[in-house]
CSV table of C-alpha atoms in Angstrom, one decimal:
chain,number,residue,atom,x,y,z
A,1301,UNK,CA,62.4,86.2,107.6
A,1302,UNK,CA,59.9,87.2,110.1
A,1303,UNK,CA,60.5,90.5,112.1
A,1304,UNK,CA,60.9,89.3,115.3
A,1305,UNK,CA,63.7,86.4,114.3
A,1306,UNK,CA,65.5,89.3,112.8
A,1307,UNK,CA,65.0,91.0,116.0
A,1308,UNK,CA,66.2,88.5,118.2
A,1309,UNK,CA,69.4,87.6,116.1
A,1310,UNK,CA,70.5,90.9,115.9
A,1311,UNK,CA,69.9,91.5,119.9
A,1312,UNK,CA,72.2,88.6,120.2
A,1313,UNK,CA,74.9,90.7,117.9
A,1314,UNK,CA,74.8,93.6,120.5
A,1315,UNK,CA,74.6,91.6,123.4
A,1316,UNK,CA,77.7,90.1,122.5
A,1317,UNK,CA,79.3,93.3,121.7
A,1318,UNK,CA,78.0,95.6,124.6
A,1319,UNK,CA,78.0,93.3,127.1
A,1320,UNK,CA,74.5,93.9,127.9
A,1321,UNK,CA,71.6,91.0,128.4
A,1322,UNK,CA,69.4,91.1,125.1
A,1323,UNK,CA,67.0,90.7,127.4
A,1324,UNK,CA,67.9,94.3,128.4
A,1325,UNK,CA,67.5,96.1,124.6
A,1326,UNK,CA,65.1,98.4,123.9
A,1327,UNK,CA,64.8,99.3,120.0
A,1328,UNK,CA,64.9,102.8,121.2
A,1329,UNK,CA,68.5,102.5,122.5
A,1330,UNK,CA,71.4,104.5,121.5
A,1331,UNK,CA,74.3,102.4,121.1
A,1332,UNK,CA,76.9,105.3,122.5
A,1333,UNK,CA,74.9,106.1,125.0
A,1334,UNK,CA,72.7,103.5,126.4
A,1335,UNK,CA,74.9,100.5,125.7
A,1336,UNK,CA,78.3,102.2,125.9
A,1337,UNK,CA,79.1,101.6,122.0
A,1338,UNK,CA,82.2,103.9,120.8
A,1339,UNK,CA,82.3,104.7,117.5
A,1340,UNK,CA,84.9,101.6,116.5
A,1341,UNK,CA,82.5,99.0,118.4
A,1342,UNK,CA,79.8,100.0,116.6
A,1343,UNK,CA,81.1,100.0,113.1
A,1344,UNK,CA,82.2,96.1,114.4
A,1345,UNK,CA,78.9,95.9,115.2
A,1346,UNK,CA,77.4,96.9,111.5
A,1347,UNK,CA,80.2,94.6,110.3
A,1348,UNK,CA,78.7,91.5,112.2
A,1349,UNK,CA,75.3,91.9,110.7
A,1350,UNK,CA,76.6,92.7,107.4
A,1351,UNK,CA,78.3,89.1,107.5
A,1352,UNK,CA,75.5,88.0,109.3
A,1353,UNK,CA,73.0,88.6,106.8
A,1354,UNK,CA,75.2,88.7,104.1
A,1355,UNK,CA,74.4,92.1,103.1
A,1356,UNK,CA,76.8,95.1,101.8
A,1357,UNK,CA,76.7,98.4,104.1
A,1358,UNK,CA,78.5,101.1,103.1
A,1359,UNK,CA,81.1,103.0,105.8
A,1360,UNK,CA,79.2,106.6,105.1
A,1361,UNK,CA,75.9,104.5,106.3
A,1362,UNK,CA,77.3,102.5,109.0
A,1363,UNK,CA,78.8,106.2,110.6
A,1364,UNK,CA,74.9,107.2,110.7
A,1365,UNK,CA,73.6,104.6,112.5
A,1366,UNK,CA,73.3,105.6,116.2
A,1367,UNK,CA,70.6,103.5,117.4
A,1368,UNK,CA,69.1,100.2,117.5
A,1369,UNK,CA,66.0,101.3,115.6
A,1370,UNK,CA,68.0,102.4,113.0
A,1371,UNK,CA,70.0,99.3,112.8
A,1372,UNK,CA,67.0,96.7,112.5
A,1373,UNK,CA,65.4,99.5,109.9
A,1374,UNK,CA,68.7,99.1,107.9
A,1375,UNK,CA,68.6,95.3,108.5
A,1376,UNK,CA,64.8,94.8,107.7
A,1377,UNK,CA,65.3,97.3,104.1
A,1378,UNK,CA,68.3,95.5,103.3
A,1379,UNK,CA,67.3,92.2,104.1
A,1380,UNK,CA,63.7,92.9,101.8
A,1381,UNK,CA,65.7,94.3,99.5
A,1382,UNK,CA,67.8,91.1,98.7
B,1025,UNK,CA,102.9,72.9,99.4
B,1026,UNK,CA,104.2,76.5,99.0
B,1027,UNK,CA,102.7,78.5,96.3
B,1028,UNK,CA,102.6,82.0,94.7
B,1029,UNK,CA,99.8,83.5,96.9
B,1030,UNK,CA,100.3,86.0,98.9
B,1031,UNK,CA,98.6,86.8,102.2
B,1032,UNK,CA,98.4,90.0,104.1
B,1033,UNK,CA,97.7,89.4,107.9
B,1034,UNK,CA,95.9,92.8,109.4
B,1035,UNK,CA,93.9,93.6,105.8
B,1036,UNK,CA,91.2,94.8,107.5
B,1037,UNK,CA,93.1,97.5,109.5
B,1038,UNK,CA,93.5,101.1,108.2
B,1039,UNK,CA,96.6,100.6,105.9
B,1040,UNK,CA,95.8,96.7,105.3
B,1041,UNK,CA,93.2,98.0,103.1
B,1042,UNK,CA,95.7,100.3,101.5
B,1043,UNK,CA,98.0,97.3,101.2
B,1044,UNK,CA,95.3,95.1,99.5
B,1045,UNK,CA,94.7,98.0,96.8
B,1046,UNK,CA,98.2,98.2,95.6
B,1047,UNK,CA,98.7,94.5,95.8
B,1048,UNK,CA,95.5,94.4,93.0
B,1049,UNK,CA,97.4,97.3,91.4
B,1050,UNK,CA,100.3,95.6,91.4
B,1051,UNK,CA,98.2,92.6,89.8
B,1052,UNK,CA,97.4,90.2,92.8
B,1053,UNK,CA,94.8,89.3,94.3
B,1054,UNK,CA,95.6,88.5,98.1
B,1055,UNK,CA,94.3,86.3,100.6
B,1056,UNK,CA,92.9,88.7,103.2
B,1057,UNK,CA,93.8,88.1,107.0
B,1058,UNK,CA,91.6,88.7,109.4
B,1059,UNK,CA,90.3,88.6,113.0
B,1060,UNK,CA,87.6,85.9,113.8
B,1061,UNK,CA,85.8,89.2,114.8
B,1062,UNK,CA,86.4,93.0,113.5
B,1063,UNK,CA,85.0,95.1,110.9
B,1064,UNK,CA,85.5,93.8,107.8
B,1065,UNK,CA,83.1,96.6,106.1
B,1066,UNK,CA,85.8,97.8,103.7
B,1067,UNK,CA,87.0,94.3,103.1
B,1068,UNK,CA,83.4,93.2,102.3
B,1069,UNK,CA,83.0,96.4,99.9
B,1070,UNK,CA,85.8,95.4,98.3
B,1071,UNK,CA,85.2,91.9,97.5
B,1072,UNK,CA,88.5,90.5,99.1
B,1073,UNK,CA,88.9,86.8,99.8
B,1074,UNK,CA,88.9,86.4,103.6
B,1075,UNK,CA,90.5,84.4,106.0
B,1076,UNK,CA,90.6,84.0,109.8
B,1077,UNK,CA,94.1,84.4,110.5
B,1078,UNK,CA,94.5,85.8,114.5
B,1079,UNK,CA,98.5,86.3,115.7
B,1080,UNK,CA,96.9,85.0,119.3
B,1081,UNK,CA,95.2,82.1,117.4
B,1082,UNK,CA,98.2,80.3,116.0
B,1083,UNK,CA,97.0,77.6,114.1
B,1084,UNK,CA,94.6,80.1,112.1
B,1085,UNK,CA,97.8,81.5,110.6
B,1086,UNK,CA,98.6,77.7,109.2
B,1087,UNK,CA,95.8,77.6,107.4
B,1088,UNK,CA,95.9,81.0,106.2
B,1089,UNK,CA,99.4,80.9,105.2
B,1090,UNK,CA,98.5,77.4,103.0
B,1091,UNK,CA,100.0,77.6,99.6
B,1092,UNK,CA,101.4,81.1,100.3
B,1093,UNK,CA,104.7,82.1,99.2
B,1094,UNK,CA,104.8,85.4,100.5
B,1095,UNK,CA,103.0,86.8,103.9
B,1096,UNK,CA,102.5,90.7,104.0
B,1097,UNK,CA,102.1,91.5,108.4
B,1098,UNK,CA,100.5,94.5,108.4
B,1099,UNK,CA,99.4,93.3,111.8
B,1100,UNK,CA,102.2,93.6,114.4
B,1101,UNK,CA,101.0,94.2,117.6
B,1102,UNK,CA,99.8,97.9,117.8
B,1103,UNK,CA,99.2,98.5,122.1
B,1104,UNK,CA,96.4,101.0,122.6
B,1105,UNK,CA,97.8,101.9,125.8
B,1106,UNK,CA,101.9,102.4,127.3
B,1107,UNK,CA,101.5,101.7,130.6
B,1108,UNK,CA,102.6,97.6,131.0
B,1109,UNK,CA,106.1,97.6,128.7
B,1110,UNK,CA,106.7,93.9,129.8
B,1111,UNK,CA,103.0,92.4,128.8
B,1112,UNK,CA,103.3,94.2,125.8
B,1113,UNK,CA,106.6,93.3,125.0
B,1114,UNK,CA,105.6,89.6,125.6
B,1115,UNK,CA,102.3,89.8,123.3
B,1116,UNK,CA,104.4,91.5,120.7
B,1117,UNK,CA,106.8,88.8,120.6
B,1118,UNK,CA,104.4,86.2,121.4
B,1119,UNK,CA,102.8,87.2,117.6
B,1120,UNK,CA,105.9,87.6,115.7
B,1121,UNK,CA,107.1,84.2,117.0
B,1122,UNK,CA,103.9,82.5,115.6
B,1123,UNK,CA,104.3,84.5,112.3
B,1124,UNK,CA,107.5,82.8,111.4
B,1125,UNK,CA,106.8,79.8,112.8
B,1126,UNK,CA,103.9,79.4,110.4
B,1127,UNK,CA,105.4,81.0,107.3
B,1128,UNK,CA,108.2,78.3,108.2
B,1129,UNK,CA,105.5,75.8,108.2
B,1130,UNK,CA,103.7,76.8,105.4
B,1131,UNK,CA,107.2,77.3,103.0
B,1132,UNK,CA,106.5,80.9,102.9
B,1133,UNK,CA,109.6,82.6,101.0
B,1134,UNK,CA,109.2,86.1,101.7
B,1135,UNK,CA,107.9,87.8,104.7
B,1136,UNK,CA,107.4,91.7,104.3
B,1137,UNK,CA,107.0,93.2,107.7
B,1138,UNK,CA,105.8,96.7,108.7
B,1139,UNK,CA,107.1,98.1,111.5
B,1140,UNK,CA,107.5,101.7,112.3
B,1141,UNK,CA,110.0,104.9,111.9
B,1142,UNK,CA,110.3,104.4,115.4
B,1143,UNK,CA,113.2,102.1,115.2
B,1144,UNK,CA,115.1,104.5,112.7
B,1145,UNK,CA,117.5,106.3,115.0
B,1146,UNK,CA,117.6,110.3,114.8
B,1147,UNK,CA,120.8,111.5,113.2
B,1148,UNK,CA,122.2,115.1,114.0
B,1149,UNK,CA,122.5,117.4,111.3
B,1150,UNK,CA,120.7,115.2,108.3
B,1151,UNK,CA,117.5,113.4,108.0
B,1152,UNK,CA,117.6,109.6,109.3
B,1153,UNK,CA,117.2,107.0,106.6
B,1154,UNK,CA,117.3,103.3,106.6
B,1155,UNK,CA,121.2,102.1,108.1
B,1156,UNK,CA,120.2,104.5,111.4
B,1157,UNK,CA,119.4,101.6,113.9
B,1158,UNK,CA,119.2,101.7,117.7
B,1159,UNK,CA,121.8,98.9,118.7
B,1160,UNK,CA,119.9,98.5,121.9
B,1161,UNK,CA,115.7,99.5,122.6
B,1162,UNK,CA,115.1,103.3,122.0
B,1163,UNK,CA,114.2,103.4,126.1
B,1164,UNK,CA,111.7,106.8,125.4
B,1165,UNK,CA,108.6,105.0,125.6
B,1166,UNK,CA,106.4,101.5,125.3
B,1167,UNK,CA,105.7,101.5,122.2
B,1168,UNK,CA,109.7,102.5,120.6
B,1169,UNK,CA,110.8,99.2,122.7
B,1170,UNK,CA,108.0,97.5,121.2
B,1171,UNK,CA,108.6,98.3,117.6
B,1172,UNK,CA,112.2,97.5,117.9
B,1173,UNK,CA,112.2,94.7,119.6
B,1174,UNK,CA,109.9,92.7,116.8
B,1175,UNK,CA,112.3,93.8,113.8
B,1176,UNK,CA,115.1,93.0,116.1
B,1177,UNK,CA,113.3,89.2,116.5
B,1178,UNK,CA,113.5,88.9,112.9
B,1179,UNK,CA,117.0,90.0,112.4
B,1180,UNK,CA,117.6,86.6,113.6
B,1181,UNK,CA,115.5,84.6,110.8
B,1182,UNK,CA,117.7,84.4,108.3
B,1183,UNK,CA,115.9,81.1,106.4
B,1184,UNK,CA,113.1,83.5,105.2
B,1185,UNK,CA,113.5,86.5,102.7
B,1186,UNK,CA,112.6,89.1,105.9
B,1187,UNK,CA,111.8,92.8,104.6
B,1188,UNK,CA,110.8,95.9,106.7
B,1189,UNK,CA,109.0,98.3,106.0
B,1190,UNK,CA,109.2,101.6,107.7
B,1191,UNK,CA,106.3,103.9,107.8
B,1192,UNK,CA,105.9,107.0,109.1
B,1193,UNK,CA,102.4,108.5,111.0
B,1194,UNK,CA,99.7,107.4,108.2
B,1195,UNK,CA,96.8,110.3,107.8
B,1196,UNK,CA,94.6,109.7,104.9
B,1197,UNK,CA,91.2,108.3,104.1
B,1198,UNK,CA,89.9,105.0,105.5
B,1199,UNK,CA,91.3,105.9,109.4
B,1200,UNK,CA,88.2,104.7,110.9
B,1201,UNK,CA,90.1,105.0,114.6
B,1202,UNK,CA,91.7,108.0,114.1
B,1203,UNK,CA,95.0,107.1,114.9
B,1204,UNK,CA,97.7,109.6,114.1
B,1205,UNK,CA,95.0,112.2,112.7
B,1206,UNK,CA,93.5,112.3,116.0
B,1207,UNK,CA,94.8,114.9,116.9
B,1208,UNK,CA,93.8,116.7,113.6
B,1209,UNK,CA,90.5,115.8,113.4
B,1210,UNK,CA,90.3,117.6,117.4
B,1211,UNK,CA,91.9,120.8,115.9
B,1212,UNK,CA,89.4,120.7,113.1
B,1213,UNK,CA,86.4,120.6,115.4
B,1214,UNK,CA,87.4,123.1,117.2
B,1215,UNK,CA,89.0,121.5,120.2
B,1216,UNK,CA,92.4,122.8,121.2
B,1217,UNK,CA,94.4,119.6,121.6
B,1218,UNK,CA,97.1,120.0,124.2
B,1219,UNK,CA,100.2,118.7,122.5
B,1220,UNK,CA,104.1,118.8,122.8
B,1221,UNK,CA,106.5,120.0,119.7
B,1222,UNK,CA,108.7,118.1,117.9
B,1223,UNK,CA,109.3,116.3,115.0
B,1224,UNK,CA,106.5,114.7,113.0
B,1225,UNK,CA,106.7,112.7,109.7
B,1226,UNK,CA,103.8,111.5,108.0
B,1227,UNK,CA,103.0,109.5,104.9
B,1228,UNK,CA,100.0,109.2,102.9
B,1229,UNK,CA,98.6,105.4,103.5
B,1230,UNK,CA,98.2,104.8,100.0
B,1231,UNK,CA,101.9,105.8,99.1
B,1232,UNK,CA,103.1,103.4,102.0
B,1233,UNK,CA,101.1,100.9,100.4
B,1234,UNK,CA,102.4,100.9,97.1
B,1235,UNK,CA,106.0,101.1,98.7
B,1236,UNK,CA,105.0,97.5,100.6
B,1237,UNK,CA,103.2,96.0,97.8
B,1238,UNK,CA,106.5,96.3,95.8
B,1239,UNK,CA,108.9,95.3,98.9
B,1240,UNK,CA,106.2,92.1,98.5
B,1241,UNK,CA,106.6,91.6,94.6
B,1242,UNK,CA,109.9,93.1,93.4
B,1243,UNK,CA,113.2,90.4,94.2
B,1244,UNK,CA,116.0,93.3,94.3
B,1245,UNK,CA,114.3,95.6,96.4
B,1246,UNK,CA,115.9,97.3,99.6
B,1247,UNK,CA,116.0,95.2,103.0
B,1248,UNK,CA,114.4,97.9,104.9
B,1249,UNK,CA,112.8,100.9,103.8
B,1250,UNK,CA,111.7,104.1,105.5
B,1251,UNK,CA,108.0,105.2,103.4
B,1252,UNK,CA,107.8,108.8,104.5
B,1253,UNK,CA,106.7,112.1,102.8
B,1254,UNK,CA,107.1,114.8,104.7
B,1255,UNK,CA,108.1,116.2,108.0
B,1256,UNK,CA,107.2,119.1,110.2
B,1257,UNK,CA,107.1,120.7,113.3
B,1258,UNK,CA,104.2,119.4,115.4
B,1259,UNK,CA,102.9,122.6,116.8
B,1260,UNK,CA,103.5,124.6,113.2
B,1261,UNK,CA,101.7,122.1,111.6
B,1262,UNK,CA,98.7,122.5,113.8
B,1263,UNK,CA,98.4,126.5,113.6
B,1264,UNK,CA,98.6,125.8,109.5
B,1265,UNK,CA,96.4,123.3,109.7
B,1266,UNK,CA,94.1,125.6,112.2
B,1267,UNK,CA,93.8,127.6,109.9
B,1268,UNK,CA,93.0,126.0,107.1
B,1269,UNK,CA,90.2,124.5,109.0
B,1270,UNK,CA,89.2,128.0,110.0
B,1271,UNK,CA,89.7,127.6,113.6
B,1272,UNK,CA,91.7,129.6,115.9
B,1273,UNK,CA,95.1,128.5,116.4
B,1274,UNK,CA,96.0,126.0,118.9
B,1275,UNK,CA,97.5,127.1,122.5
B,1276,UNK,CA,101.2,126.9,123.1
B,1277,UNK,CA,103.2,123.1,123.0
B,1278,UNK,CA,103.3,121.7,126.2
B,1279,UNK,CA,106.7,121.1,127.8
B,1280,UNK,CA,108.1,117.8,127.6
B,1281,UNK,CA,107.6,116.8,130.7
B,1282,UNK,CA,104.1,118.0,130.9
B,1283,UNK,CA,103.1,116.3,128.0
B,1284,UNK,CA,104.3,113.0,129.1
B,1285,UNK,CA,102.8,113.6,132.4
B,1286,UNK,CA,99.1,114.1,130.9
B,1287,UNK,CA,99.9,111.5,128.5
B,1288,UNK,CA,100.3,108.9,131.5
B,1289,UNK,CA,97.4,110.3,133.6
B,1290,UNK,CA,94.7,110.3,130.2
B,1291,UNK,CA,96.4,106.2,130.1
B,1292,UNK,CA,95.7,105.8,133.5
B,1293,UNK,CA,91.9,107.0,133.5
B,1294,UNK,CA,91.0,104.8,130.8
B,1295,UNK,CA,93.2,101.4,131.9
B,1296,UNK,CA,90.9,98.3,132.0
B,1297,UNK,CA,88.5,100.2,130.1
B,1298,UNK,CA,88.1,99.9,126.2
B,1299,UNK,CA,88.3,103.9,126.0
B,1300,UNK,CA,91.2,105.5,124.1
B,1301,UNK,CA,93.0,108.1,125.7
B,1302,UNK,CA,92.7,111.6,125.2
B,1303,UNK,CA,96.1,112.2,124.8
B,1304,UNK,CA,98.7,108.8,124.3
B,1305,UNK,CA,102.0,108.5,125.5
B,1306,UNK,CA,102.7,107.1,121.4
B,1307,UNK,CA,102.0,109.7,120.1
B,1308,UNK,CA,104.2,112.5,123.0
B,1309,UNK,CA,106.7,109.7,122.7
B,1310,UNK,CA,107.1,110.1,118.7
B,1311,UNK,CA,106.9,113.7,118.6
B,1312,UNK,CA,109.5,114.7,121.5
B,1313,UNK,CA,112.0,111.8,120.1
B,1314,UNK,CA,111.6,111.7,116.3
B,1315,UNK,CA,113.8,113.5,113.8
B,1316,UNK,CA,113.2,114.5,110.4
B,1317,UNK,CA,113.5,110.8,108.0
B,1318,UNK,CA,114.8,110.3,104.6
B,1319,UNK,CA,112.0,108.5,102.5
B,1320,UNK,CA,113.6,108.9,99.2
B,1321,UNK,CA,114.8,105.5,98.9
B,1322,UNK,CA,111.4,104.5,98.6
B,1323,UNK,CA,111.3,106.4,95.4
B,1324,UNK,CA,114.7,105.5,93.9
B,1325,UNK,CA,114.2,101.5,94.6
B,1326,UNK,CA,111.1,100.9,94.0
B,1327,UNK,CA,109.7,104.1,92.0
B,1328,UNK,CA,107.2,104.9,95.1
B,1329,UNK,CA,105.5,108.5,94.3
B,1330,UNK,CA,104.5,110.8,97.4
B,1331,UNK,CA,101.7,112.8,96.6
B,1332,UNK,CA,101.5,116.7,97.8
B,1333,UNK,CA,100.2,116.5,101.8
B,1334,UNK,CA,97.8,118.9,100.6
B,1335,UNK,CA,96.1,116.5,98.4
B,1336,UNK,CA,96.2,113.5,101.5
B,1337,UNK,CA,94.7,116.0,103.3
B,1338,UNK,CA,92.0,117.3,101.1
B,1339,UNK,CA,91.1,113.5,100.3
B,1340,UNK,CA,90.9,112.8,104.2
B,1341,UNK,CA,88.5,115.7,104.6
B,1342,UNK,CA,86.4,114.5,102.2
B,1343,UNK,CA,86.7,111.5,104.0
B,1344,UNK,CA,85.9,112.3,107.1
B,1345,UNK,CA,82.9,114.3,105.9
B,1346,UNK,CA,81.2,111.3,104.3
B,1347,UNK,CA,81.7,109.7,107.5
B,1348,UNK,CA,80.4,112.8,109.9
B,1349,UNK,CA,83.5,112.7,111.7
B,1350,UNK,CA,83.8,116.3,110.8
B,1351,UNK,CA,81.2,119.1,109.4
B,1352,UNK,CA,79.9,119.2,106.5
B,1353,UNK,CA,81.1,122.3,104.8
B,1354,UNK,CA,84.0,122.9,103.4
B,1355,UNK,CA,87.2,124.8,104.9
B,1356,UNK,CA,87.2,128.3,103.4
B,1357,UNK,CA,91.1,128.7,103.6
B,1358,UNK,CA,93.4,125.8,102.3
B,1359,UNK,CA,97.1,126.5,102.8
């Protein structure tokens, strides 16, 4: 899968989940504080793209996600990795 | 056709997972409820069958409930907020209605339901246990009301093998919302929760598990059953548990009426938000109108073990660690 597919499908995860046009992401966005992301939304979130992608994320690794750069990084190595 | 499956509606939740464990201990493999969208992690990791089954999408539970013979509803309605009785009371309903009406459909035999200690009925002078019923809604709060009026719906199904389990405040590993150990976790980091006193009972999730896996496999097994460990004063517990956590011991219990007063106002600030509150009315409600419960019967029917709180709380540390919910090193004092 090319990067930016990857990229847009998961902008379409947040979108739906933060209410915010994908148009509007920035890979440098915090999902607590730039896209108002609690802690429960965002493990939702790491759930979608697990299904998604049909990947396996562990908890302790979703928890240290806190941006959108680190959630296409986890994606990308994940994805490669399969 | 109905069949020997059994499915457990709310198996991705906090004691769902629990639930699924024991089932597998108990040698079955369920069929894993869940919302159309949710986290599912802990599902995924442990290789459960899935199955959309939403209580406000009816006719997901039909298909989800094909060829069961037993349904496990770990998912009764659970309001994040106290502040609209009569929506709440509706939606609760609502769900339980469309439980039984596809378990009906689907042949199911035997529905296990978990509810709450907040329909057992404080007792003076001895510890409630299972026959201590409120003949009418407890009145103290949203969420009693709520609880008692979805066990008393299914007092009236009597073409089903109905069985309720009765938990008490779950604190233990895999609390990804920090429920009842909310207010833990804020002592722990140092926060000073304002809280009222009163009674608390709590149970290790993994012990209420076992107790409802069995209530799901065993025939002769008690028609309602109270799955508590242990009890203790609210604000006691938090100046042990401060200092085990090596902070300094938390300020004076509010007053009732205080309590419930900031209780309503930290409701109020996040209504029509998806926040939590700082403080909920659930949890002041529990603690100023809970007594001590009798969870033995647990252990005599159905040979349910309660591990030492101490352990429960050592695992949730560890826990909560992995997950960076609370510092890395270790408490220097353990009571």
């Amino acid at each position: 899968m090319n990067e930016p597919a990857l990229e847009t499908r998961i902008f379409a995860i947040l979108s739906n989940l933060s209410a915010v046009p994908a148009a509007d992401i920035r890979r440098a966005d915090r999902l607590r504080e730039d896209l108002g992301m609690d802690s429960v939304a965002s493990m939702e979130l790491i759930s979608m793209l697990s299904e998604e992608f049909a990947i396996d994320v562990e908890l302790e690794e979703a928890a240290r996600i806190v941006d959108v750069e680190g959630l296409l990084t986890l994606a990308e190595r994940r994805i490669g990795d399969g | 056709m109905p069949g020997d499956g059994v499915l457990v509606l709310g198996a991705a939740g906090f004691l769902g997972q629990h639930v699924v464990d024991a089932l597998r201990a108990e040698g079955v493999e369920p069929r894993c409820g869940r919302r159309a969208r949710g986290n599912v992690l802990g599902l995924r990791a442990r290789r459960a069958t899935m199955v959309v089954a939403d209580l406000d999408e009816p006719a997901t539970l039909d298909a989800a409930m094909a060829g069961c013979g037993t349904v496990v509803h770990v998912a009764g309605h659970y309001p994040r907020l106290s502040t609209d009785r009569d929506a709440t009371l509706a939606r609760g309903l609502r769900q339980t209605d469309a439980v039984v009406r596809a378990a009906r459909a689907a042949g199911v035999r035997r529905l296990v339901y978990v509810s709450s200690t907040a329909t057992v009925r404080p007792v003076p002078g001895r510890p409630s246990a299972e026959a201590d019923r409120y003949p009418a809604p407890p009145g103290v709060g949203v969420y009693h009301d709520l609880k008692w009026a979805m066990e008393a719906r299914l007092d009236g199904v009597a073409d089903l093998d109905v069985r309720v389990a009765l938990p008490s405040g779950c604190v233990g590993p895999g609390d990804l919302r920090f429920g009842t150990a909310g207010m833990l976790l804020a002592l722990a980091r140092g926060d000073d929760p304002p809280h009222p006193d009163g009674t608390v009972s709590l149970v290790d999730p993994r012990d209420a598990a076992v107790g409802i896996a069995r209530l799901a496999r065993v025939d002769d097994a008690p028609r309602r059953l109270v799955l508590s460990a242990v009890d203790a004063r609210l604000h006691a517990l938090l100046v042990r548990l401060a200092d085990r956590y090596g902070v300094a011991p938390p300020r004076p219990p509010l007053d009732p009426e205080a309590a419930v007063a900031l209780a309503d106002r930290a409701e109020a600030e996040v209504a029509g938000t998806p926040r939590r509150p700082a403080m909920s009315r659930e949890i002041v409600d529990l603690a100023l109108h809970s007594a001590a419960v009798d969870g033995t019967l647990a252990t005599r029917a159905l040979g349910v073990r309660y591990r030492p709180f101490a352990e429960t709380l050592d695992d949730f540390d560890a826990w909560a660690r992995r997950l960076g919910a609370l510092p890395p090193s270790p408490p220097e004092a353990r009571p």
